[in-house]
PDB file of C-alpha atoms in Angstrom:
ATOM      1  CA  MET A 525       6.535  28.371 -23.507  1.00  0.00           C
ATOM      2  CA  ASP A 526       9.680  30.403 -22.871  1.00  0.00           C
ATOM      3  CA  TYR A 527      11.511  30.204 -19.565  1.00  0.00           C
ATOM      4  CA  ALA A 528      10.579  33.707 -18.396  1.00  0.00           C
ATOM      5  CA  LYS A 529       6.874  32.803 -18.593  1.00  0.00           C
ATOM      6  CA  MET A 530       7.456  29.466 -16.851  1.00  0.00           C
ATOM      7  CA  ARG A 531       9.456  31.240 -14.129  1.00  0.00           C
ATOM      8  CA  ALA A 532       6.634  33.766 -13.606  1.00  0.00           C
ATOM      9  CA  ILE A 533       4.118  30.928 -13.255  1.00  0.00           C
ATOM     10  CA  ALA A 534       6.466  29.146 -10.839  1.00  0.00           C
ATOM     11  CA  GLU A 535       6.714  32.294  -8.705  1.00  0.00           C
ATOM     12  CA  GLU A 536       2.908  32.580  -8.631  1.00  0.00           C
ATOM     13  CA  LEU A 537       2.681  28.931  -7.586  1.00  0.00           C
ATOM     14  CA  GLY A 538       5.302  29.571  -4.901  1.00  0.00           C
ATOM     15  CA  ALA A 539       3.259  32.468  -3.512  1.00  0.00           C
ATOM     16  CA  LEU A 540       0.176  30.240  -3.502  1.00  0.00           C
ATOM     17  CA  ALA A 541       2.114  27.460  -1.767  1.00  0.00           C
ATOM     18  CA  GLU A 542       3.022  29.813   1.089  1.00  0.00           C
ATOM     19  CA  ARG A 543      -0.692  30.103   1.918  1.00  0.00           C
ATOM     20  CA  LEU A 544      -1.338  26.350   1.829  1.00  0.00           C
ATOM     21  CA  GLN A 545      -0.959  23.973   4.739  1.00  0.00           C
ATOM     22  CA  GLY A 546       1.975  21.599   4.602  1.00  0.00           C
ATOM     23  CA  ALA A 547       5.314  21.886   2.825  1.00  0.00           C
ATOM     24  CA  TRP A 548       5.240  22.541  -0.911  1.00  0.00           C
ATOM     25  CA  SER A 549       7.898  22.694  -3.591  1.00  0.00           C
ATOM     26  CA  VAL A 550       7.840  24.333  -7.015  1.00  0.00           C
ATOM     27  CA  GLU A 551      10.065  23.045  -9.805  1.00  0.00           C
ATOM     28  CA  ILE A 552      10.154  23.528 -13.559  1.00  0.00           C
ATOM     29  CA  GLY A 553      10.354  20.161 -15.284  1.00  0.00           C
ATOM     30  CA  PRO A 554       9.830  18.922 -18.842  1.00  0.00           C
ATOM     31  CA  SER A 555       6.131  19.779 -18.826  1.00  0.00           C
ATOM     32  CA  GLY A 556       6.550  23.179 -17.169  1.00  0.00           C
ATOM     33  CA  PRO A 557       6.026  24.432 -13.613  1.00  0.00           C
ATOM     34  CA  ILE A 558       5.063  21.810 -11.028  1.00  0.00           C
ATOM     35  CA  LEU A 559       3.646  22.376  -7.539  1.00  0.00           C
ATOM     36  CA  ALA A 560       4.175  19.298  -5.389  1.00  0.00           C
ATOM     37  CA  MET A 561       3.545  18.610  -1.749  1.00  0.00           C
ATOM     38  CA  MET A 562       6.705  17.549   0.042  1.00  0.00           C
ATOM     39  CA  CYS A 563       6.395  14.799   2.619  1.00  0.00           C
ATOM     40  CA  PRO A 564       9.989  13.875   3.368  1.00  0.00           C
ATOM     41  CA  SER A 565      10.309  11.250   6.068  1.00  0.00           C
ATOM     42  CA  LYS A 566      12.528  11.666   9.080  1.00  0.00           C
ATOM     43  CA  ARG A 567      14.951   9.142   7.576  1.00  0.00           C
ATOM     44  CA  HIS A 568      15.068  11.154   4.358  1.00  0.00           C
ATOM     45  CA  GLU A 569      15.885  14.324   6.281  1.00  0.00           C
ATOM     46  CA  GLY A 570      18.386  12.501   8.515  1.00  0.00           C
ATOM     47  CA  THR A 571      20.277  11.303   5.449  1.00  0.00           C
ATOM     48  CA  VAL A 572      20.320  14.815   3.973  1.00  0.00           C
ATOM     49  CA  ARG A 573      21.668  16.182   7.269  1.00  0.00           C
ATOM     50  CA  ARG A 574      24.410  13.532   7.480  1.00  0.00           C
ATOM     51  CA  ILE A 575      25.594  14.252   3.944  1.00  0.00           C
ATOM     52  CA  ARG A 576      25.409  18.018   4.401  1.00  0.00           C
ATOM     53  CA  ASN A 577      27.371  17.895   7.667  1.00  0.00           C
ATOM     54  CA  GLN A 578      30.093  15.680   6.173  1.00  0.00           C
ATOM     55  CA  LEU A 579      30.512  17.823   3.065  1.00  0.00           C
ATOM     56  CA  ASN A 580      30.534  21.043   5.111  1.00  0.00           C
ATOM     57  CA  GLU A 581      33.419  19.629   7.174  1.00  0.00           C
ATOM     58  CA  GLN A 582      35.448  18.994   3.999  1.00  0.00           C
ATOM     59  CA  LEU A 583      34.572  22.037   1.870  1.00  0.00           C
ATOM     60  CA  PRO A 584      36.772  24.575   3.725  1.00  0.00           C
ATOM     61  CA  THR A 585      39.785  22.490   2.687  1.00  0.00           C
ATOM     62  CA  THR A 586      38.773  21.601  -0.882  1.00  0.00           C
ATOM     63  CA  HIS A 587      36.640  24.621  -1.861  1.00  0.00           C
ATOM     64  CA  PRO A 588      36.935  27.543   0.578  1.00  0.00           C
ATOM     65  CA  GLY A 589      33.844  29.732   0.462  1.00  0.00           C
ATOM     66  CA  TYR A 590      31.510  26.894  -0.585  1.00  0.00           C
ATOM     67  CA  VAL A 591      28.794  25.240   1.507  1.00  0.00           C
ATOM     68  CA  CYS A 592      26.446  22.313   1.195  1.00  0.00           C
ATOM     69  CA  GLU A 593      22.867  23.382   1.913  1.00  0.00           C
ATOM     70  CA  ASN A 594      19.351  22.212   1.285  1.00  0.00           C
ATOM     71  CA  GLY A 595      16.613  24.455   0.031  1.00  0.00           C
ATOM     72  CA  PRO A 596      17.960  26.680  -2.738  1.00  0.00           C
ATOM     73  CA  GLU A 597      16.428  26.181  -6.145  1.00  0.00           C
ATOM     74  CA  VAL A 598      18.830  25.594  -9.021  1.00  0.00           C
ATOM     75  CA  GLU A 599      17.880  26.982 -12.394  1.00  0.00           C
ATOM     76  CA  HIS A 600      19.165  26.890 -15.956  1.00  0.00           C
ATOM     77  CA  PRO A 601      17.015  29.203 -18.107  1.00  0.00           C
ATOM     78  CA  ALA A 602      18.618  28.101 -21.388  1.00  0.00           C
ATOM     79  CA  ILE A 603      17.201  24.585 -21.008  1.00  0.00           C
ATOM     80  CA  GLY A 604      14.083  25.755 -19.168  1.00  0.00           C
ATOM     81  CA  ARG A 605      14.619  23.877 -15.923  1.00  0.00           C
ATOM     82  CA  MET A 606      14.469  24.716 -12.243  1.00  0.00           C
ATOM     83  CA  ARG A 607      14.934  22.039  -9.592  1.00  0.00           C
ATOM     84  CA  ARG A 608      15.228  21.948  -5.813  1.00  0.00           C
ATOM     85  CA  PRO A 609      17.806  19.274  -4.907  1.00  0.00           C
ATOM     86  CA  ASP A 610      17.849  17.767  -1.433  1.00  0.00           C
ATOM     87  CA  ALA A 611      21.384  19.160  -1.026  1.00  0.00           C
ATOM     88  CA  VAL A 612      23.497  21.411  -3.216  1.00  0.00           C
ATOM     89  CA  VAL A 613      27.147  22.531  -3.064  1.00  0.00           C
ATOM     90  CA  ILE A 614      27.324  26.254  -3.886  1.00  0.00           C
ATOM     91  CA  PRO A 615      29.318  29.377  -3.023  1.00  0.00           C
ATOM     92  CA  GLU A 616      28.141  30.574   0.388  1.00  0.00           C
ATOM     93  CA  SER A 617      27.913  34.124  -0.965  1.00  0.00           C
ATOM     94  CA  VAL A 618      24.952  33.268  -3.221  1.00  0.00           C
ATOM     95  CA  LEU A 619      22.821  32.703  -0.134  1.00  0.00           C
ATOM     96  CA  ASP A 620      22.965  36.462   0.512  1.00  0.00           C
ATOM     97  CA  GLU A 621      21.855  37.450  -2.992  1.00  0.00           C
ATOM     98  CA  GLU A 622      18.346  38.583  -3.951  1.00  0.00           C
ATOM     99  CA  GLY A 623      16.052  36.104  -5.649  1.00  0.00           C
ATOM    100  CA  LEU A 624      15.029  32.524  -5.207  1.00  0.00           C
ATOM    101  CA  ALA A 625      17.289  30.461  -7.451  1.00  0.00           C
ATOM    102  CA  VAL A 626      20.969  29.725  -7.816  1.00  0.00           C
ATOM    103  CA  ASP A 627      22.393  29.733 -11.332  1.00  0.00           C
ATOM    104  CA  ALA A 628      23.336  26.149 -12.230  1.00  0.00           C
ATOM    105  CA  THR A 629      26.789  27.316 -13.387  1.00  0.00           C
ATOM    106  CA  GLN A 630      27.646  28.008  -9.716  1.00  0.00           C
ATOM    107  CA  VAL A 631      26.759  24.500  -8.518  1.00  0.00           C
ATOM    108  CA  LEU A 632      29.546  21.980  -7.868  1.00  0.00           C
ATOM    109  CA  ALA A 633      27.305  19.059  -6.895  1.00  0.00           C
ATOM    110  CA  VAL A 634      23.745  18.003  -6.101  1.00  0.00           C
ATOM    111  CA  VAL A 635      22.376  15.207  -3.929  1.00  0.00           C
ATOM    112  CA  GLU A 636      18.953  13.600  -4.122  1.00  0.00           C
ATOM    113  CA  ILE A 637      17.516  11.178  -1.585  1.00  0.00           C
ATOM    114  CA  VAL A 638      15.039   8.938  -3.413  1.00  0.00           C
ATOM    115  CA  SER A 639      11.528   9.130  -2.041  1.00  0.00           C
ATOM    116  CA  PRO A 640       9.380   6.000  -1.993  1.00  0.00           C
ATOM    117  CA  SER A 641       6.574   7.772  -3.838  1.00  0.00           C
ATOM    118  CA  ASN A 642       8.476   9.150  -6.846  1.00  0.00           C
ATOM    119  CA  PRO A 643      11.795   7.378  -7.551  1.00  0.00           C
ATOM    120  CA  ASP A 644      11.571   7.912 -11.311  1.00  0.00           C
ATOM    121  CA  ASN A 645      12.069  11.647 -10.859  1.00  0.00           C
ATOM    122  CA  ASP A 646      15.595  11.193  -9.417  1.00  0.00           C
ATOM    123  CA  TYR A 647      16.626   8.319 -11.713  1.00  0.00           C
ATOM    124  CA  GLY A 648      14.952   9.712 -14.842  1.00  0.00           C
ATOM    125  CA  GLU A 649      14.282  13.396 -15.347  1.00  0.00           C
ATOM    126  CA  LYS A 650      16.904  14.724 -12.921  1.00  0.00           C
ATOM    127  CA  LEU A 651      19.523  12.273 -14.177  1.00  0.00           C
ATOM    128  CA  ARG A 652      19.100  13.904 -17.606  1.00  0.00           C
ATOM    129  CA  GLU A 653      18.602  17.487 -16.436  1.00  0.00           C
ATOM    130  CA  TYR A 654      21.500  17.913 -13.995  1.00  0.00           C
ATOM    131  CA  PRO A 655      24.175  17.059 -16.592  1.00  0.00           C
ATOM    132  CA  ALA A 656      22.374  19.231 -19.160  1.00  0.00           C
ATOM    133  CA  MET A 657      22.634  22.050 -16.594  1.00  0.00           C
ATOM    134  CA  GLY A 658      26.398  21.411 -16.455  1.00  0.00           C
ATOM    135  CA  ILE A 659      26.397  20.257 -12.817  1.00  0.00           C
ATOM    136  CA  PRO A 660      29.627  18.259 -12.410  1.00  0.00           C
ATOM    137  CA  ARG A 661      28.457  15.702  -9.806  1.00  0.00           C
ATOM    138  CA  TYR A 662      25.162  14.075  -8.855  1.00  0.00           C
ATOM    139  CA  MET A 663      24.722  11.620  -5.976  1.00  0.00           C
ATOM    140  CA  ILE A 664      21.549   9.532  -5.761  1.00  0.00           C
ATOM    141  CA  VAL A 665      20.965   7.923  -2.363  1.00  0.00           C
ATOM    142  CA  ASP A 666      18.233   5.287  -2.347  1.00  0.00           C
ATOM    143  CA  PRO A 667      17.006   4.278   1.138  1.00  0.00           C
ATOM    144  CA  ARG A 668      14.542   1.857  -0.491  1.00  0.00           C
ATOM    145  CA  THR A 669      17.385  -0.387  -1.656  1.00  0.00           C
ATOM    146  CA  GLY A 670      20.364   0.767   0.426  1.00  0.00           C
ATOM    147  CA  THR A 671      22.269   1.840  -2.687  1.00  0.00           C
ATOM    148  CA  ILE A 672      24.083   4.954  -3.845  1.00  0.00           C
ATOM    149  CA  GLU A 673      25.039   6.090  -7.341  1.00  0.00           C
ATOM    150  CA  VAL A 674      27.628   8.783  -7.987  1.00  0.00           C
ATOM    151  CA  HIS A 675      27.376  10.334 -11.435  1.00  0.00           C
ATOM    152  CA  SER A 676      30.058  12.604 -12.876  1.00  0.00           C
ATOM    153  CA  ALA A 677      31.556  13.948 -16.104  1.00  0.00           C
ATOM    154  CA  PRO A 678      28.496  15.627 -17.672  1.00  0.00           C
ATOM    155  CA  CYS A 679      28.215  15.211 -21.429  1.00  0.00           C
ATOM    156  CA  GLY A 680      25.057  16.706 -22.933  1.00  0.00           C
ATOM    157  CA  ASN A 681      22.052  15.315 -21.097  1.00  0.00           C
ATOM    158  CA  ARG A 682      23.875  12.421 -19.444  1.00  0.00           C
ATOM    159  CA  TYR A 683      26.800  11.725 -17.170  1.00  0.00           C
ATOM    160  CA  SER A 684      29.528   9.630 -18.730  1.00  0.00           C
ATOM    161  CA  GLU A 685      30.639   8.121 -15.411  1.00  0.00           C
ATOM    162  CA  LYS A 686      28.551   6.190 -12.875  1.00  0.00           C
ATOM    163  CA  ASP A 687      29.922   4.544  -9.753  1.00  0.00           C
ATOM    164  CA  PRO A 688      27.648   2.298  -7.617  1.00  0.00           C
ATOM    165  CA  TYR A 689      27.934   1.845  -3.841  1.00  0.00           C
ATOM    166  CA  ILE A 690      25.927   0.371  -0.985  1.00  0.00           C
ATOM    167  CA  PHE A 691      25.052   1.704   2.461  1.00  0.00           C
ATOM    168  CA  GLY A 692      28.067   1.201   4.691  1.00  0.00           C
ATOM    169  CA  ASP A 693      30.609   2.211   2.039  1.00  0.00           C
ATOM    170  CA  ARG A 694      32.834   5.261   2.200  1.00  0.00           C
ATOM    171  CA  VAL A 695      31.676   6.929  -1.013  1.00  0.00           C
ATOM    172  CA  PRO A 696      34.052   9.105  -3.066  1.00  0.00           C
ATOM    173  CA  PHE A 697      32.160  12.142  -4.337  1.00  0.00           C
ATOM    174  CA  GLY A 698      34.562  14.231  -6.369  1.00  0.00           C
ATOM    175  CA  PRO A 699      37.220  15.570  -3.974  1.00  0.00           C
ATOM    176  CA  TRP A 700      35.080  14.597  -0.954  1.00  0.00           C
ATOM    177  CA  ALA A 701      34.080  11.351   0.728  1.00  0.00           C
ATOM    178  CA  VAL A 702      30.779  10.480   2.373  1.00  0.00           C
ATOM    179  CA  ASP A 703      30.683   7.854   5.112  1.00  0.00           C
ATOM    180  CA  THR A 704      27.374   6.024   4.693  1.00  0.00           C
ATOM    181  CA  SER A 705      27.700   3.679   7.671  1.00  0.00           C
ATOM    182  CA  ALA A 706      24.947   5.551   9.573  1.00  0.00           C
ATOM    183  CA  PHE A 707      22.512   5.703   6.630  1.00  0.00           C
ATOM    184  CA  LEU A 708      19.221   3.925   7.272  1.00  0.00           C
ATOM    185  CA  ARG A 709      16.869   2.231   4.841  1.00  0.00           C
ATOM    186  CA  TYR A 710      13.170   2.964   4.760  1.00  0.00           C
ATOM    187  CA  GLY A 711      11.115   0.555   6.834  1.00  0.00           C
ATOM    188  CA  ARG A 712      14.089  -1.072   8.555  1.00  0.00           C
ATOM    189  CA  ASP A 713      15.788  -0.590  11.912  1.00  0.00           C
TER     190      ASP A 713
END
């Protein structure tokens, strides 16, 4: 199925999701459009907020006009993918444009917080798709294990560089740094 048809189906699913109870997300993965219920925990959302706030403090210096936000879809029609990262670094101006998705060529970095119910999505499909989309940096934060992976240097459908960290580290993420000392693991105080 071509991307235009998949995108049309995804938009129909998105309209349906607006009428359903709960929070829903639509993505286009390897098998086409997916409608999934989102149940992010408070710790998941707290980690996203901490990362977003830290990057937004640094972006005016390193990349004026860019912001780190959660919510925008990222799409790459040529490879037939649309994803909704937990956080994405994009030009602030794209948030005022018409439409639902940001073109992947405008994305400097994405962040995913691993959910307990579907870790393979972040470590599998997205780890192949984000470099194929040409996204320069991908951070995977895993509150299940207290670990972080920073992937960079996209080459085809993989990143050629991977740097591991643990909660508590100051994590280099391209020209930025993320202090993870306040990150919390799932199921622990």
